[in-house]
mmCIF file of C-alpha atoms in Angstrom:
data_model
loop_
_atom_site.group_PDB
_atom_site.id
_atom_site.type_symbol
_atom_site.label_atom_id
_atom_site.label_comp_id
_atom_site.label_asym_id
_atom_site.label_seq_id
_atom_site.Cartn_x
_atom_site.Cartn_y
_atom_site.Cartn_z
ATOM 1 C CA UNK A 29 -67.131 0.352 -14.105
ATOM 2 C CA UNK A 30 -69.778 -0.737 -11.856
ATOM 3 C CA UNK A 31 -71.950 1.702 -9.157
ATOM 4 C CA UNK A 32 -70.441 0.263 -6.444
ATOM 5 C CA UNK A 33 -66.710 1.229 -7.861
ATOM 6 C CA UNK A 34 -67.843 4.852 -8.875
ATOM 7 C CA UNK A 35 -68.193 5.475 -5.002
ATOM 8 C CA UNK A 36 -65.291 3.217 -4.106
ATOM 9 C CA UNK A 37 -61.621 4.335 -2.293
ATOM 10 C CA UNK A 38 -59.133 2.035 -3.913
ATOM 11 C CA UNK A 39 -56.014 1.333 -1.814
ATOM 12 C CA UNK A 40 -52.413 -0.506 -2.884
ATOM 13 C CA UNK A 41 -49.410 -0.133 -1.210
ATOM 14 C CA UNK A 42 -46.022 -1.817 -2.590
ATOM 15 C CA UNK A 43 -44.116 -3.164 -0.044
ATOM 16 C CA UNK A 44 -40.746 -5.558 0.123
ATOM 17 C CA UNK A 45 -41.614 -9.548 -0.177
ATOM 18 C CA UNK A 46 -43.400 -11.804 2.091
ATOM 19 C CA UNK A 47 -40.434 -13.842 4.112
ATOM 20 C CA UNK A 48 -41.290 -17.054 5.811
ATOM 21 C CA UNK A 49 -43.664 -17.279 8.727
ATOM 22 C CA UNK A 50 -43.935 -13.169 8.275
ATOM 23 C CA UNK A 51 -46.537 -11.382 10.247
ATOM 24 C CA UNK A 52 -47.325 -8.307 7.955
ATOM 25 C CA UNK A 53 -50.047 -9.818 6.666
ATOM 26 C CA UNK A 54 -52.136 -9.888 10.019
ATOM 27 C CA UNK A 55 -50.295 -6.881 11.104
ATOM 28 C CA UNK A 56 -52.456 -4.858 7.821
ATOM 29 C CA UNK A 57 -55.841 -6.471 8.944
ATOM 30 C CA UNK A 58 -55.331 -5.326 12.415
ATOM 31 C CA UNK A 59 -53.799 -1.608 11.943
ATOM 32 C CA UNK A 60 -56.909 -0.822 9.084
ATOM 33 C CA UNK A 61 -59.061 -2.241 12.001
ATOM 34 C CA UNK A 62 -57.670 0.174 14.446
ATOM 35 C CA UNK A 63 -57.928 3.182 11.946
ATOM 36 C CA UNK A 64 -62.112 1.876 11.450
ATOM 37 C CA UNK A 65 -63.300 1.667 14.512
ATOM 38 C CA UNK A 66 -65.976 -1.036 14.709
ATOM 39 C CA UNK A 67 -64.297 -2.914 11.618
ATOM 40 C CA UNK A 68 -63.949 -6.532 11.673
ATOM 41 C CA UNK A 69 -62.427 -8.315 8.773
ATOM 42 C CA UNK A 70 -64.165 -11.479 10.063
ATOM 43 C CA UNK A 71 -65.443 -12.750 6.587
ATOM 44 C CA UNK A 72 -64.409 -14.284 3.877
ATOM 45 C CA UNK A 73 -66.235 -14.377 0.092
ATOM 46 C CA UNK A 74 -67.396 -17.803 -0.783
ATOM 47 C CA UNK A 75 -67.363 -18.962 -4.770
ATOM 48 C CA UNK A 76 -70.662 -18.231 -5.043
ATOM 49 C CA UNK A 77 -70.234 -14.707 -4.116
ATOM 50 C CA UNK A 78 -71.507 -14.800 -0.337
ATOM 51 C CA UNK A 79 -70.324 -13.441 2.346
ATOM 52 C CA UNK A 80 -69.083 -16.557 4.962
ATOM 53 C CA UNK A 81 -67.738 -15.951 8.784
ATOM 54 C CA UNK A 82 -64.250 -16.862 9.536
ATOM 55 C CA UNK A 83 -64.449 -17.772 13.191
ATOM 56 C CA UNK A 84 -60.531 -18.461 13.358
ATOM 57 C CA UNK A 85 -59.605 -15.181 11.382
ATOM 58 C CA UNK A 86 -56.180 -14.599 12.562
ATOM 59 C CA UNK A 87 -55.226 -18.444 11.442
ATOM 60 C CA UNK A 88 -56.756 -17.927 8.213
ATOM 61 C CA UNK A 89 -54.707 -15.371 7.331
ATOM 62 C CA UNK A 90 -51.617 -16.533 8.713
ATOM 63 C CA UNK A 91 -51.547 -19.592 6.619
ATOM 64 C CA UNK A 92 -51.511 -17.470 3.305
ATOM 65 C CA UNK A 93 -52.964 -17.955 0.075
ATOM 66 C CA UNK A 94 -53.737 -21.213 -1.941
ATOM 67 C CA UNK A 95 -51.927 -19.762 -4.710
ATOM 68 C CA UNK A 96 -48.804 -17.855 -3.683
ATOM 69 C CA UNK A 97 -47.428 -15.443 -0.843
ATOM 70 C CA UNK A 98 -49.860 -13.384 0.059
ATOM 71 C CA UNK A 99 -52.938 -13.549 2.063
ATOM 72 C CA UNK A 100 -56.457 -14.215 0.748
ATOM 73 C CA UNK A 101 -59.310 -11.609 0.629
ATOM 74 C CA UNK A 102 -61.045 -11.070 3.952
ATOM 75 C CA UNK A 103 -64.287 -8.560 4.562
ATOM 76 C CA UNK A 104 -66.814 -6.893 7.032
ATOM 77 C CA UNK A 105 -69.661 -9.116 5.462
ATOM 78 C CA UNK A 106 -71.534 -5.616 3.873
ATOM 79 C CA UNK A 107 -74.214 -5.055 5.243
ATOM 80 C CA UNK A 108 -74.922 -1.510 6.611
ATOM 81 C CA UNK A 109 -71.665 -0.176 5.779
ATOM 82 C CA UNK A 110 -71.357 -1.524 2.766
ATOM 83 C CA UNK A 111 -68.912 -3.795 1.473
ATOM 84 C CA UNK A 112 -64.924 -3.660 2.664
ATOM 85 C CA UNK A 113 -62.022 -5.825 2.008
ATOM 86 C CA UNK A 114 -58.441 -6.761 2.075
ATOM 87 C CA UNK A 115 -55.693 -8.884 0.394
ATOM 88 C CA UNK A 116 -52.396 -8.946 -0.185
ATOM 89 C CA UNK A 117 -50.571 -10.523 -3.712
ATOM 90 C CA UNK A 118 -46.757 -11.261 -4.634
ATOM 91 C CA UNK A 119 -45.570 -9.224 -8.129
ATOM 92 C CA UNK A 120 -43.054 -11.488 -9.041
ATOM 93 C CA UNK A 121 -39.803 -10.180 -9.943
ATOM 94 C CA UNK A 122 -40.241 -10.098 -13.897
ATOM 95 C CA UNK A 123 -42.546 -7.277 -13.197
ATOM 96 C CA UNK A 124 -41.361 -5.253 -10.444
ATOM 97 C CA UNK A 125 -38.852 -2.471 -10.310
ATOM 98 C CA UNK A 126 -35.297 -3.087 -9.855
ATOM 99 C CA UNK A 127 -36.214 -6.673 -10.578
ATOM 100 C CA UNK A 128 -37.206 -8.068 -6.809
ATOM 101 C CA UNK A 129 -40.703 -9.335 -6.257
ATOM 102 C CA UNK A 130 -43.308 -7.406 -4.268
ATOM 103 C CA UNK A 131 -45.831 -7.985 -1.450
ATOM 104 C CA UNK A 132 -48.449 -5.883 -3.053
ATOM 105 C CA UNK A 133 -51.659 -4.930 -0.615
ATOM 106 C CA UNK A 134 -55.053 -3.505 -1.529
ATOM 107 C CA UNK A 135 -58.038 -2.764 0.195
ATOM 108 C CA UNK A 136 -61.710 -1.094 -0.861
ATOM 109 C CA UNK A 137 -64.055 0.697 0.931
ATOM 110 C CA UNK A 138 -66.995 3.265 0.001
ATOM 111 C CA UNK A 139 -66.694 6.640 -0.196
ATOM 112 C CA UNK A 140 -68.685 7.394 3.028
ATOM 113 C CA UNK A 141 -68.288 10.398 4.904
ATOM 114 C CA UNK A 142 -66.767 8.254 7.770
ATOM 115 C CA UNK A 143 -64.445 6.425 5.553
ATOM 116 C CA UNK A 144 -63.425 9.819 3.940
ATOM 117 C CA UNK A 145 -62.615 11.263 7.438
ATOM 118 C CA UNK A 146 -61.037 7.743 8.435
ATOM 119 C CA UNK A 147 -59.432 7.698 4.662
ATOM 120 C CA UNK A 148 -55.323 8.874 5.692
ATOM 121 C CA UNK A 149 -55.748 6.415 8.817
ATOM 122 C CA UNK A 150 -56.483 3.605 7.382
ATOM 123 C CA UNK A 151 -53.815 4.290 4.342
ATOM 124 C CA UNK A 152 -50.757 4.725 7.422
ATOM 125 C CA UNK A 153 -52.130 1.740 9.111
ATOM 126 C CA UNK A 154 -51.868 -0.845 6.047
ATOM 127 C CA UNK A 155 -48.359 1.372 4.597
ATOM 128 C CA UNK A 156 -46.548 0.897 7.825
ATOM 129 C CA UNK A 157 -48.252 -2.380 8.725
ATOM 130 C CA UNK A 158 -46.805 -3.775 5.571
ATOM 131 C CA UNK A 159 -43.562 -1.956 6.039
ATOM 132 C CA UNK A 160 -44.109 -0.026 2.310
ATOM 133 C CA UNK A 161 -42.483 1.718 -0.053
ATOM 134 C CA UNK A 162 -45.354 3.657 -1.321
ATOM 135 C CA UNK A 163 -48.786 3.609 -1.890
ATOM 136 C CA UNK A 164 -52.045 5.406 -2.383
ATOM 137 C CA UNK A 165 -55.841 6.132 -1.718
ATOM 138 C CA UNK A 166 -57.353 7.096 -4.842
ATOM 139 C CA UNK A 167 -61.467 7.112 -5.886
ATOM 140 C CA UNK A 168 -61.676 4.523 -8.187
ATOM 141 C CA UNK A 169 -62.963 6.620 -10.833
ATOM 142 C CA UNK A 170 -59.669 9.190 -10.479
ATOM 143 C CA UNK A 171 -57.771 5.890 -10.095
ATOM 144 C CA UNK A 172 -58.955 4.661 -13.881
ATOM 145 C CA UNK A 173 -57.643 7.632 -15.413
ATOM 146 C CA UNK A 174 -54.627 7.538 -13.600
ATOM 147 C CA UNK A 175 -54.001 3.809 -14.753
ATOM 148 C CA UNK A 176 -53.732 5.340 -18.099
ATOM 149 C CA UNK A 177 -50.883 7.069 -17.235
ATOM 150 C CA UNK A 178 -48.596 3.883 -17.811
ATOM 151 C CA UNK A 179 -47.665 3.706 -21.424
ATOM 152 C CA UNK A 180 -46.626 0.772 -23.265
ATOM 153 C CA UNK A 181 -46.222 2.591 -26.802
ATOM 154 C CA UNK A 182 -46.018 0.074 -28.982
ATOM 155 C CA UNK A 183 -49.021 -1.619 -27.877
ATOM 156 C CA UNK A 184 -51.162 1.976 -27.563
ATOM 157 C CA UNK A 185 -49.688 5.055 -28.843
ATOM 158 C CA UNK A 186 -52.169 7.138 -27.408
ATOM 159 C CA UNK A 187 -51.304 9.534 -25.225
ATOM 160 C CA UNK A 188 -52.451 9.549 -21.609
ATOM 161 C CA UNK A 189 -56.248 11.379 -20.736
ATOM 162 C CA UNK A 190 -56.485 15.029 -19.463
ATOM 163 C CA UNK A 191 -53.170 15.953 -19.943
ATOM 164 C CA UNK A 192 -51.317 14.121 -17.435
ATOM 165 C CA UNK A 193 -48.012 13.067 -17.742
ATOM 166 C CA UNK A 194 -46.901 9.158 -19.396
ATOM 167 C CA UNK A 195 -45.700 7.022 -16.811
ATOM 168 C CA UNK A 196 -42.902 4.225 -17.483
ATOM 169 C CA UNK A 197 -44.054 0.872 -16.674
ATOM 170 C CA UNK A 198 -43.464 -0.033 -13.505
ATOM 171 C CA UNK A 199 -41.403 -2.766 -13.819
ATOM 172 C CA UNK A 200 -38.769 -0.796 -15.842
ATOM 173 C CA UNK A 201 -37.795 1.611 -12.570
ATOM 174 C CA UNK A 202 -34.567 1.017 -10.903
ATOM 175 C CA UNK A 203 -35.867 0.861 -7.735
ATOM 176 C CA UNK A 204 -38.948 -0.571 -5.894
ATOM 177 C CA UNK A 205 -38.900 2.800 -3.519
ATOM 178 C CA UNK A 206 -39.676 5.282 -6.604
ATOM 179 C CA UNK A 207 -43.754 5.643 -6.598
ATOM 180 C CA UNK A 208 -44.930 4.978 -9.799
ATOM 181 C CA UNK A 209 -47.802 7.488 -9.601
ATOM 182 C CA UNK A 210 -49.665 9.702 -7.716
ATOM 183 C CA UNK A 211 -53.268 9.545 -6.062
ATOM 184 C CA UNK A 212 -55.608 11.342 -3.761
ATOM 185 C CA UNK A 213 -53.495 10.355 -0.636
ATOM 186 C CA UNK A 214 -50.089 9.371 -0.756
ATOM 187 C CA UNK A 215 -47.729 7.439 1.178
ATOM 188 C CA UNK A 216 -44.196 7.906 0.706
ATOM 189 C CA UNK A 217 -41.376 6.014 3.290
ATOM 190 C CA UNK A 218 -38.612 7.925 4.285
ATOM 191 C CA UNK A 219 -36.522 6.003 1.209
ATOM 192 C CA UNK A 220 -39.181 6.690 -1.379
ATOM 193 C CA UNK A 221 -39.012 10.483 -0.084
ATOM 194 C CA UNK A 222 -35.343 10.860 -0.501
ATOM 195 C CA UNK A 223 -35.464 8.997 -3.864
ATOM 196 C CA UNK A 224 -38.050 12.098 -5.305
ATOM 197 C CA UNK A 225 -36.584 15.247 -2.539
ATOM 198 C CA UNK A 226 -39.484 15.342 -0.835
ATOM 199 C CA UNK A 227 -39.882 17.916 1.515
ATOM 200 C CA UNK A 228 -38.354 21.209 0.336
ATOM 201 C CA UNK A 229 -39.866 23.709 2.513
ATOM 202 C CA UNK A 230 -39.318 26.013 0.234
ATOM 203 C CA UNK A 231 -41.251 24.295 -2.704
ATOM 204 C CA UNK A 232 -43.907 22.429 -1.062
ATOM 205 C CA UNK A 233 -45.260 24.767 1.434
ATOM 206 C CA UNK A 234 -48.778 23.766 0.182
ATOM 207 C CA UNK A 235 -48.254 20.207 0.202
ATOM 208 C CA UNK A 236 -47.295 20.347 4.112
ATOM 209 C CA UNK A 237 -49.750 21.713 4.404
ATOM 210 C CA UNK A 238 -51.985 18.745 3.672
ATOM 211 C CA UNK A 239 -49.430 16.456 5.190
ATOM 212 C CA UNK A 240 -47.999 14.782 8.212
ATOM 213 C CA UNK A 241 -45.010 12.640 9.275
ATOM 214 C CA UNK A 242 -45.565 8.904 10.343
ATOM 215 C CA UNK A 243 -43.740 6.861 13.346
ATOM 216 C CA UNK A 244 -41.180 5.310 10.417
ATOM 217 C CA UNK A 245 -40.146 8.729 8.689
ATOM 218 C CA UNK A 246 -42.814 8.432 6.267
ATOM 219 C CA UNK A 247 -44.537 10.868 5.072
ATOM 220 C CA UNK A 248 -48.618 11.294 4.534
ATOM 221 C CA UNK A 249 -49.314 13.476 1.734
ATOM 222 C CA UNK A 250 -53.093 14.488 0.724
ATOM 223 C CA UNK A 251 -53.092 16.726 -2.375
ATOM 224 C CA UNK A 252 -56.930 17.730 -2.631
ATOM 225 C CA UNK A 253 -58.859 18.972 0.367
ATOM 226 C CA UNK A 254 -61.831 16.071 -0.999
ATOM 227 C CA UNK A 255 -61.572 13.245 -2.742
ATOM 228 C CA UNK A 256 -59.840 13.888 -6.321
ATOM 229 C CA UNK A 257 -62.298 14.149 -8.887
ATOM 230 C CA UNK A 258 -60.544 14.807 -12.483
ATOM 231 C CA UNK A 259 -63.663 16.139 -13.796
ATOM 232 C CA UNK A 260 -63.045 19.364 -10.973
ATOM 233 C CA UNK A 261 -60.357 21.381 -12.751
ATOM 234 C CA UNK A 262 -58.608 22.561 -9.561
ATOM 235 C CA UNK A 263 -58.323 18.959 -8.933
ATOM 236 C CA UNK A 264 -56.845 18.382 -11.920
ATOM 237 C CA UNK A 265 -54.360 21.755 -12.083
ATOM 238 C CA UNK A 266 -53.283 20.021 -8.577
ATOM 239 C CA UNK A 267 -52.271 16.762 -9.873
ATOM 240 C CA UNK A 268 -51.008 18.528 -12.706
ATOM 241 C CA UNK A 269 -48.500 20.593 -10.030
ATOM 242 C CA UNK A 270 -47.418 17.309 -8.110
ATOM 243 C CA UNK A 271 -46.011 15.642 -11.426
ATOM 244 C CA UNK A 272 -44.436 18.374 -12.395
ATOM 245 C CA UNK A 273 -42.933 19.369 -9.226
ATOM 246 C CA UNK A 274 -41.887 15.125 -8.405
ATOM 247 C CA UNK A 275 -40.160 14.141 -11.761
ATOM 248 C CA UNK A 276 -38.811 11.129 -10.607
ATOM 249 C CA UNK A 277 -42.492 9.504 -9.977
ATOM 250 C CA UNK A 278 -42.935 7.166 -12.418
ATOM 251 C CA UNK A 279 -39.453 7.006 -13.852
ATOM 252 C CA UNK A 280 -39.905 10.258 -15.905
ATOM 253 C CA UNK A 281 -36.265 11.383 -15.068
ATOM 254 C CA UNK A 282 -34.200 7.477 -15.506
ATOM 255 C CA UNK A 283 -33.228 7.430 -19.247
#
């Protein structure tokens, strides 16, 4: 783990495949624009590891990656603000739930306190963007032990850190719409909150409270008043609470 991923907000949202000539991936750049103001993801990374402008942007985008749907890795160019980018993959069927391939989107920016503040923006703006299923915003360093959730036995028969709960792999869930795991903020569509009963008024009175509704039915959910830190133990009795009260996340109720 590098210092620059320590103080790093990791975002991925799942979302259904790319289709031909499909705008989501240009729709993403723009709405985590809107939710930054005074973002431009104007720059691309060269091989060498520098920052390069992309004076036709939009274009660059649209045309999709050399090596599968998706769309290649734009940034701000650093400086300042330090360094934040975008980029969207395909997770072929083989490895996806319910056995449909993916358009998979992540983005990375520091843990500012502008970013923080800006944090559940610019997760709705690349969720509904990309028309997801799910996603989260997670501190990379939460996000590593989180990871560790998913269990493949056979190959490590150790069980997950801190107490949290083992996690199916992913691609063994009936259905793309069922998050796979939880994280500091939380997007949920209106399918993937049906699929897991989310809300009860009755039993998440606290998570409302940290919540709010987005234009597609979605729902925002942020389950730690800061950033989740797993070495805070009220961050960690909180997690603890969502898993146990969402047993459907991460296929811990399909046989």
């Amino acid at each position: 783990m590098t210092a620059t991923q320590q103080n790093e907000l990791s975002i991925i949202v799942y979302a259904p495949a790319l289709a031909s000539n499909d705008g989501r991936p240009l729709t993403v750049v723009r709405e985590m624009e809107r939710a930054l103001p005074g973002l431009r993801l104007e720059w691309m990374i060269s091989k060498e590891g520098t920052p390069v402008p992309l004076p036709q942007r939009d274009a660059w985008i649209s045309q999709g990656r050399a090596d599968g749907p998706g769309f290649p890795l734009v940034c701000n160019g650093g400086g300042e603000n330090g360094l934040i980018t975008a980029y969207g993959l395909e997770i072929p069927a083989g490895r996806s739930p319910g056995g449909k391939p993916l358009f998979d989107v992540h983005a990375a920016l520091p843990l500012t306190p502008g970013n923080i503040a800006a944090a559940m923006n610019v997760l709705e703006g690349i969720a509904e963007g990309a028309q997801a299923f799910w996603g989260h915003a997670t501190p990379f360093s939460a996000g590593v032990d989180i990871a560790r959730q998913t269990k493949n036995w056979a190959a490590n028969p150790q069980p997950p850190p801190r107490g949290l709960p083992a996690l199916r792999l992913s691609w063994t869930l009936p259905s793309p719409v069922i998050p796979h795991r939880l994280g500091w903020l939380n997007y949920w569509s209106a399918a993937a909150c049906e699929a897991i009963g989310f809300p009860d008024p009755a039993r998440d009175v606290d998570l409302l409270s940290r919540s709010r509704r987005t234009a597609t039915g979605g729902w925002l959910i942020q389950l730690t008043p800061t950033p989740l830190d797993l070495d805070n133990p009220a961050h960690l009795d909180a997690l603890l609470r969502t898993y146990g009260r969402f047993p459907e996340i991460g296929g811990r109720t399909t046989p």
